[in-house]
Every structure is written in structure tokens, then in C-alpha cells.
CSV table of C-alpha atoms in Angstrom, one decimal:
chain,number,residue,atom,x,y,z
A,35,UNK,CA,-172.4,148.1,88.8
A,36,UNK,CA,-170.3,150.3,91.2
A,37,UNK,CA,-172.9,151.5,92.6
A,38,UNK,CA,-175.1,148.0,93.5
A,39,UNK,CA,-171.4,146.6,94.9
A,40,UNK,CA,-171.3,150.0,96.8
A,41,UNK,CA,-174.8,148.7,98.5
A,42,UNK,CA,-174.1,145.2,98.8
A,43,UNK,CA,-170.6,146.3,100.7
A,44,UNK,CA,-172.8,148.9,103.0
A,45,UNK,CA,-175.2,145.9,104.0
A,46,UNK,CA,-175.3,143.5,107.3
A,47,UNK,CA,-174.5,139.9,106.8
A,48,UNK,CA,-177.1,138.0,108.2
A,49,UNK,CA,-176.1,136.6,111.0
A,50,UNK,CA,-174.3,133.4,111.2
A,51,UNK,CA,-175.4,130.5,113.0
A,52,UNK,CA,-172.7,128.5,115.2
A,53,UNK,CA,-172.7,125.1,116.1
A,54,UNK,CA,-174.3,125.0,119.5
A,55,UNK,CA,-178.0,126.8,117.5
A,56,UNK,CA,-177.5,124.3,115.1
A,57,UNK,CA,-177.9,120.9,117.5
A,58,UNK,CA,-180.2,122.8,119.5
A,59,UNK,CA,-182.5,123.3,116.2
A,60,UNK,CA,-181.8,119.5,115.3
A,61,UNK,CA,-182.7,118.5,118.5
A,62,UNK,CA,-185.9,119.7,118.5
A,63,UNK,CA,-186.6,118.7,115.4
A,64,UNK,CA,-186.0,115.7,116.3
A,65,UNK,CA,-187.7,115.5,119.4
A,66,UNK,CA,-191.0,117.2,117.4
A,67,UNK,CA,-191.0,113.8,114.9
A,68,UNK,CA,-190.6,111.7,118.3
A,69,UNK,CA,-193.6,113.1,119.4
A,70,UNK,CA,-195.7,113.1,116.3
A,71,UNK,CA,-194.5,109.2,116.1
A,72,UNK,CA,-195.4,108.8,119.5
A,73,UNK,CA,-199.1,109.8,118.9
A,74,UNK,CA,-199.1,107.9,116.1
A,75,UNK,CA,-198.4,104.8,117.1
A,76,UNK,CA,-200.9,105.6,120.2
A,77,UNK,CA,-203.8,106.1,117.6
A,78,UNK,CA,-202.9,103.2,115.5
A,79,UNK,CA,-203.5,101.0,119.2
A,80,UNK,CA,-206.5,103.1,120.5
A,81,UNK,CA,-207.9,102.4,117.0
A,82,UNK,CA,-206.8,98.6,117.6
A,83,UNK,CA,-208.6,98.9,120.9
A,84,UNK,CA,-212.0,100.0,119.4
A,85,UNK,CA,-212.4,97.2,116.8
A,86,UNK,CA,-211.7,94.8,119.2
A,87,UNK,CA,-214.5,96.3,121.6
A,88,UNK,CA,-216.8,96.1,118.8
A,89,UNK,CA,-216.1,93.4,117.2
A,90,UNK,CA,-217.2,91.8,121.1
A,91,UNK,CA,-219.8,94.0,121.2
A,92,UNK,CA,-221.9,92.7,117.9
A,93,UNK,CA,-221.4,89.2,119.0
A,94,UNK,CA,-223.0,89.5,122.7
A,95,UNK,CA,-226.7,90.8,124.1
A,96,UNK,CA,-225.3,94.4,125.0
A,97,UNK,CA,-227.5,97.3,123.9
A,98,UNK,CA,-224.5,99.7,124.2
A,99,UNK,CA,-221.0,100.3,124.3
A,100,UNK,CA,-219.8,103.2,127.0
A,101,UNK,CA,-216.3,104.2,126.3
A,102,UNK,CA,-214.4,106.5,129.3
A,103,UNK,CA,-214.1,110.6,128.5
A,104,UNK,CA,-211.3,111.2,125.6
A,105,UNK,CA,-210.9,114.4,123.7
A,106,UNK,CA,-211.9,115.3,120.1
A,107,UNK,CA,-209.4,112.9,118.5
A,108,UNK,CA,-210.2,110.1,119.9
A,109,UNK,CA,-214.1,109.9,119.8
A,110,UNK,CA,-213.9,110.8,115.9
A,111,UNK,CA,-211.8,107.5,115.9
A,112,UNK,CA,-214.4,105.7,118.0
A,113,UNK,CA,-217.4,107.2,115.4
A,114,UNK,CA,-215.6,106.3,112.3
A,115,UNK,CA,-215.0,102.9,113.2
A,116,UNK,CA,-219.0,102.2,115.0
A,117,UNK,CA,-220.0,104.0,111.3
A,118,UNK,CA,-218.0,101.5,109.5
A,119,UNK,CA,-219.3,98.6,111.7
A,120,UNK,CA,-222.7,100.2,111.1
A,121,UNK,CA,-223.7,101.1,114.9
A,122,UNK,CA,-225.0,104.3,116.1
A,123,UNK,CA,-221.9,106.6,117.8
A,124,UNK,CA,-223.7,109.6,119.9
A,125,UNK,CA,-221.5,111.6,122.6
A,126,UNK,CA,-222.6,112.8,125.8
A,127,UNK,CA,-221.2,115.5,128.2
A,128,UNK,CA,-219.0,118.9,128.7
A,129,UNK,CA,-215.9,119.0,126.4
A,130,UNK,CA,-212.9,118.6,128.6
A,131,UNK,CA,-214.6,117.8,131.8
A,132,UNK,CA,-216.6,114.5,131.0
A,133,UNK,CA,-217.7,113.9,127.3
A,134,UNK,CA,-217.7,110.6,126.2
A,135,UNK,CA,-219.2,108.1,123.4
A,136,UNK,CA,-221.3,105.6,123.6
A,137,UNK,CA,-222.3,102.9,121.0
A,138,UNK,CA,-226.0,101.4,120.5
A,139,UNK,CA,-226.6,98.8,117.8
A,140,UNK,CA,-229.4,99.8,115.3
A,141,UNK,CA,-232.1,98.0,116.4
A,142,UNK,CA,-231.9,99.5,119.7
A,143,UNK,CA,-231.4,103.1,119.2
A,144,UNK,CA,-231.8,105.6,122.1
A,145,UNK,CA,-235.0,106.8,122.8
A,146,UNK,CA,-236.1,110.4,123.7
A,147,UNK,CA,-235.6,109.9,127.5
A,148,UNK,CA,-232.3,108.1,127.1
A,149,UNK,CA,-230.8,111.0,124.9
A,150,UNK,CA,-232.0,113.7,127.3
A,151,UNK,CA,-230.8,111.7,130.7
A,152,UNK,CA,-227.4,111.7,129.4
A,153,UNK,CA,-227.2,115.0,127.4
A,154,UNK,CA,-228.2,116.1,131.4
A,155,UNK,CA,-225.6,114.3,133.2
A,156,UNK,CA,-227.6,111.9,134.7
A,157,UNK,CA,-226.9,108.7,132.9
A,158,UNK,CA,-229.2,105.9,132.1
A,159,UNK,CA,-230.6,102.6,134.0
A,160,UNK,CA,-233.6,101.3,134.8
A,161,UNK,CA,-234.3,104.1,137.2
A,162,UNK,CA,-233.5,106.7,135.7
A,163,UNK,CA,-236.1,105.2,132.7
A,164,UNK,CA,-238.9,105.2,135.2
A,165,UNK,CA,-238.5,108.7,136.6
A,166,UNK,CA,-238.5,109.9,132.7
A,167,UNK,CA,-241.3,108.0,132.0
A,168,UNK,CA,-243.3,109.2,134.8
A,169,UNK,CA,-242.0,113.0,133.7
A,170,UNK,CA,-242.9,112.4,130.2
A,171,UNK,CA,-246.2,111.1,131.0
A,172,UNK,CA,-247.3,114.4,133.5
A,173,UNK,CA,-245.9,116.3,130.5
A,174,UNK,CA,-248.2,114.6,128.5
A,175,UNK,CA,-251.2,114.9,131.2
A,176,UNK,CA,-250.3,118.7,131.6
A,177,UNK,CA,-250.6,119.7,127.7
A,178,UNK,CA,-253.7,117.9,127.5
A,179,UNK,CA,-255.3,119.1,130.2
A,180,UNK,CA,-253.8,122.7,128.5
A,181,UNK,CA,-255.7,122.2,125.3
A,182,UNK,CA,-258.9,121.1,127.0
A,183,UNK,CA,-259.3,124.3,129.0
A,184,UNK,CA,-258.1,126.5,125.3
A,185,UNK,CA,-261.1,124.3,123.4
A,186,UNK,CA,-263.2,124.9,126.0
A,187,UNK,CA,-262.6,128.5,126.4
A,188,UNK,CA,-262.7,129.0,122.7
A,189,UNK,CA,-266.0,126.6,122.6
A,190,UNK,CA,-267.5,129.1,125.1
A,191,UNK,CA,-268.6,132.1,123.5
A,192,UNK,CA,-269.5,130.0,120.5
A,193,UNK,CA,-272.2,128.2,122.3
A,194,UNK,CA,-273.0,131.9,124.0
A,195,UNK,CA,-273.6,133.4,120.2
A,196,UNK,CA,-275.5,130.1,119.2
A,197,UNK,CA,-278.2,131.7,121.4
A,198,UNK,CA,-279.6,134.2,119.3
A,199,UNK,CA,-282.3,136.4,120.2
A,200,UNK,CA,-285.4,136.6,118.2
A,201,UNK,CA,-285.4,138.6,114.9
A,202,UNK,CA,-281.4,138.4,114.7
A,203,UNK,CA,-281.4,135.7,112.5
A,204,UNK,CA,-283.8,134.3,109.6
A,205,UNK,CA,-284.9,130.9,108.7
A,206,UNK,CA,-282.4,130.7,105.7
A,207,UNK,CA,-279.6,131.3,108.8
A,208,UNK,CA,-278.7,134.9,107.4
A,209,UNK,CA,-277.4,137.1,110.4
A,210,UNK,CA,-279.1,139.9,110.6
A,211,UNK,CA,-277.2,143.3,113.2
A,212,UNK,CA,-279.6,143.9,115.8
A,213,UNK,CA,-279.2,147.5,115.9
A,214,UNK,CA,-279.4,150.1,113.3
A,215,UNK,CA,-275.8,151.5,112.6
A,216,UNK,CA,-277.0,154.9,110.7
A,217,UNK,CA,-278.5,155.6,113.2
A,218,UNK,CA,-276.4,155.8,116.0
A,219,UNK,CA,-273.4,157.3,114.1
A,220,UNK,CA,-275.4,159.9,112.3
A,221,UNK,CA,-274.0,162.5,114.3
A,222,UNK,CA,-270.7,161.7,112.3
A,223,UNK,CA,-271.4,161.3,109.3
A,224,UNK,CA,-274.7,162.6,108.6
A,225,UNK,CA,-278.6,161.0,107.2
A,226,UNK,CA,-277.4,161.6,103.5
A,227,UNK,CA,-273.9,160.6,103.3
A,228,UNK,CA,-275.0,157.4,105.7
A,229,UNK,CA,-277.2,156.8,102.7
A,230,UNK,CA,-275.0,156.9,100.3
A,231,UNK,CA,-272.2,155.2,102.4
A,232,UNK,CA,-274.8,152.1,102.6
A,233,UNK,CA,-275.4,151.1,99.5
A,234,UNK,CA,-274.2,148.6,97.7
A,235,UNK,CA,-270.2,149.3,95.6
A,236,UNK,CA,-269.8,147.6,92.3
A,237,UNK,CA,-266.9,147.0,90.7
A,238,UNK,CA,-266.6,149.0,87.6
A,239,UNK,CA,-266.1,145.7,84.5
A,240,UNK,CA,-265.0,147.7,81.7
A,241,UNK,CA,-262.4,150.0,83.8
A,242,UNK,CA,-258.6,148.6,83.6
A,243,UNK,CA,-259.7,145.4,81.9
A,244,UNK,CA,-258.6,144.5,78.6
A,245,UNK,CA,-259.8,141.4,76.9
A,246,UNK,CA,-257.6,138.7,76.4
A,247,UNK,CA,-257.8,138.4,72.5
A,248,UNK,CA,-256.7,142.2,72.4
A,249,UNK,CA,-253.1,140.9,74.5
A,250,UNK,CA,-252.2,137.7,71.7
A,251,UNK,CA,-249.5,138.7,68.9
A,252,UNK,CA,-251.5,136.3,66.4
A,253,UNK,CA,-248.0,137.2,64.4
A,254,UNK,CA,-245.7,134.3,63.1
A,255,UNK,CA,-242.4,134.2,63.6
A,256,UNK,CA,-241.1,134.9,60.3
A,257,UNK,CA,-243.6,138.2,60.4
A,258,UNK,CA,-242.1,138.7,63.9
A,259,UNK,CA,-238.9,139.1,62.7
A,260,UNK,CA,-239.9,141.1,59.8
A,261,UNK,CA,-241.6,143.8,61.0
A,262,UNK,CA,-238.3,144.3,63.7
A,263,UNK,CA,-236.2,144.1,60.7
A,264,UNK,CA,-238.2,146.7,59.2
A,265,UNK,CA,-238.2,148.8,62.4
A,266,UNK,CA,-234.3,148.7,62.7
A,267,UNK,CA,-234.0,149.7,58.7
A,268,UNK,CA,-236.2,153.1,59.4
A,269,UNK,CA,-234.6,154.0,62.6
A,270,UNK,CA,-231.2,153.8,60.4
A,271,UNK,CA,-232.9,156.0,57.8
A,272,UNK,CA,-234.5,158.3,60.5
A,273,UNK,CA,-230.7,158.5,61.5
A,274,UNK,CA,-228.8,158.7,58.3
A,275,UNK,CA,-231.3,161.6,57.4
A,276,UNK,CA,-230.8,163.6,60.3
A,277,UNK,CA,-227.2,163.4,59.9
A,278,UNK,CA,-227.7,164.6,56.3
A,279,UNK,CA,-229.8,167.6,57.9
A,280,UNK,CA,-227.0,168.9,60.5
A,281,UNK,CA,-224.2,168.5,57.6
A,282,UNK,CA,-226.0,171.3,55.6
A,283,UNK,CA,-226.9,172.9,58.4
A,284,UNK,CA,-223.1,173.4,59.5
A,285,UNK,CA,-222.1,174.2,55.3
A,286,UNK,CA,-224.4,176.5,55.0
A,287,UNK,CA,-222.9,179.9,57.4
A,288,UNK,CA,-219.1,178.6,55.8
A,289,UNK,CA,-220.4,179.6,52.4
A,290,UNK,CA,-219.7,183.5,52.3
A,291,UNK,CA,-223.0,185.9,50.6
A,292,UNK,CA,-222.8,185.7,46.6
A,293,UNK,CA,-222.2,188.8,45.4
């Protein structure tokens, strides 16, 4: 005990706080909940707000809602409540510059063009639809015209080869090579071995196959477990009897020469 007293004594007190810390501390604590209420209450009218909007919004002939730019906590408040309401919440535009939400009812979803105007700034009326439309449809024109040339490119040749000479093909439509191929690589590899390089390979049926009758275990289960059981009880013996062998074999130099 002396010597713990001796290290409590040789220790700093912490240091103590004086009154002028201590309002400054409560004073921001206070001024953080007076914040967070703040926001609160703010959320709790912006929420307000967006019902309202809504609510108006399934009664009239709109096809959408546009709401101004708001940050992250805002727009989640704006797709909860149009999910709950059951409309279609998408968001458009840079974070922190310009994105915003807008609000379609279900039976007039966005279309392609719609979604790709505003995901590219441009917005959507009745102009903008046309100059889509007219992209969409040279698009359109342009791959088409694209695969004609490819099928007809590929259609080509095959209409060149349908043209066979004479003697390159039979009557029963077997195609015939046109030139002899021992021929003109027998300076490679030879009359004989293009001989036997010619002919005809057979797989080998009795190599690496073994019937299926051979792989069944026509064994029951009882006979299964059996003959395992019987396995286990030699390889014990085996064991046991090789144990036996190395005993005697470790007695027999102890015993000393019989005199």
C-alpha cells in the first residue's frame, strides 16, 4: 500500500475545469440541440410541403411534379413520400450544382428520350421530344443500314462459293477439294507417310472403356456394411500382430546367452 499511495501522491491531478469552460461547454451544447431542433422542425414542414404537392398533384391532369434542386436529405423525403403515394420519384442533375426530383404518375412513366434529355441537362418539352425523336429515329436508320451492308458482305462470298466449278461437287452435294493435297506437300512430308497420314483414324472401342455392368456394386446395404466391418476387424488384427512382432523383437537382445 505504501508504495501505490507513493504513485498516486507522484501523479498530476487532471486538470480542473473553472466556471467560465463550464458555460462555454453548456452553451454549445445547447446551441448544438437548437440546431438539431431547428432542422427538425424544418423537415417535419418540407415533409408537410410534399404531401400537400401531391396530394394536388393526383387530383389534376399533370404528368409530373418538378421540385427545385435540394440536397440528399431532402429528395429521400420527396421519394419516400411519392413511393408511399405510389408515383415514380427519379432525380436529375449534378449533386450540389442542380440535382433535383421529379414525380410522374404510373401510367405515364418517362420514356427513353425523356430520361436521357434530363439525365443531359436539357430538360423536357415538346421540343426537346421532337429533336429526340428525330435522333432516335436516324439512330435507328443508321444501325439498319449497318446490318444491311454486314448481311450483305457476309452474303457475298456465299453466293461467290455457290458457284462451283465442275467436278468440285457431286450430285449427292458432297464437296469434293479441287486440288490434290499429297501432292503438293510431298516435299514435306513424303509419298509414304502422306499415305499413311491419309487414311482413315479409328477410335480404338475396347481401349479405356469399361462396361457399365462392371462399375454397379450389385451389393446391399447390409453386405455393404459388412464387408467394411470386416475390413476394419483385419486391419486391427494386421495391427495388433505387428505390435506383437516388435515386442519380441525388442525382448529378445534383453535376454542375456543361456549358459
Amino acid at each position: 500500500m505504501d508504495l501505490l499511495d507513493s504513485i498516486l501522491s507522484s501523479m498530476d491531478a487532471p486538470p480542473a475545469t473553472n466556471e467560465q469552460q463550464k458555460t462555454l461547454i453548456k452553451k454549445q451544447r445547447e446551441m448544438m440541440e437548437r440546431m438539431q431542433n431547428k432542422q427538425k422542425e424544418e423537415l417535419l414542414r418540407f415533409r408537410k410541403y410534399v404531401e400537400e404537392r401531391m396530394g394536388r398533384f393526383a387530383k389534376d391532369d399533370r404528368l409530373c411534379i418538378e421540385f427545385q434542386p435540394l440536397d440528399k436529405v431532402h429528395r429521400s423525403v420527396i421519394h419516400e413520400i411519392a413511393e408511399n403515394g405510389g408515383f415514380i420519384a427519379m432525380s436529375f442533375g449534378r449533386e450540389d450544382v442542380d440535382r433535383h426530383s421529379v414525380v410522374y404518375k404510373k401510367e405515364h412513366a418517362p420514356g427513353e428520350d425523356e430520361v436521357t434529355a434530363r439525365r443531359n441537362g436539357d430538360g423536357w418539352n415538346e421540343e426537346i421530344a421532337k429533336e429526340y425523336a428525330e435522333r432516335r429515329k436516324e439512330r435507328l436508320e443508321q444501325e439498319q443500314s449497318e446490318q444491311a451492308e454486314l448481311a450483305s458482305s457476309s452474303s457475298g462470298p456465299q453466293s461467290l462459293d455457290n458457284t462451283e466449278p465442275t467436278g468440285s461437287s457431286s450430285a449427292s452435294g458432297e464437296i469434293k477439294p479441287t486440288s490434290n493435297y499429297k501432292a503438293k506437300y510431298a516435299h514435306l512430308i513424303g509419298e509414304s507417310a502422306a499415305l499413311q497420314a491419309a487414311r482413315k483414324t479409328e477410335t480404338n472401342q475396347s481401349y479405356g472403356f469399361v462396361p457399365s455392368k462392371n462399375k454397379k456394386d450389385m451389393r446391399s446395404i447390409e453386405q455393404t456394411l459388412a464387408d467394411i466391418q470386416a475390413k476394419k476387424r483385419l486391419k486391427l488384427q494386421q495391427q495388433q500382430e505387428q505390435q506383437e512382432q516388435q515386442q519380441q523383437h525388442e525382448e529378445e537382445p534383453q535376454q542375456g546367452p543361456v549358459d
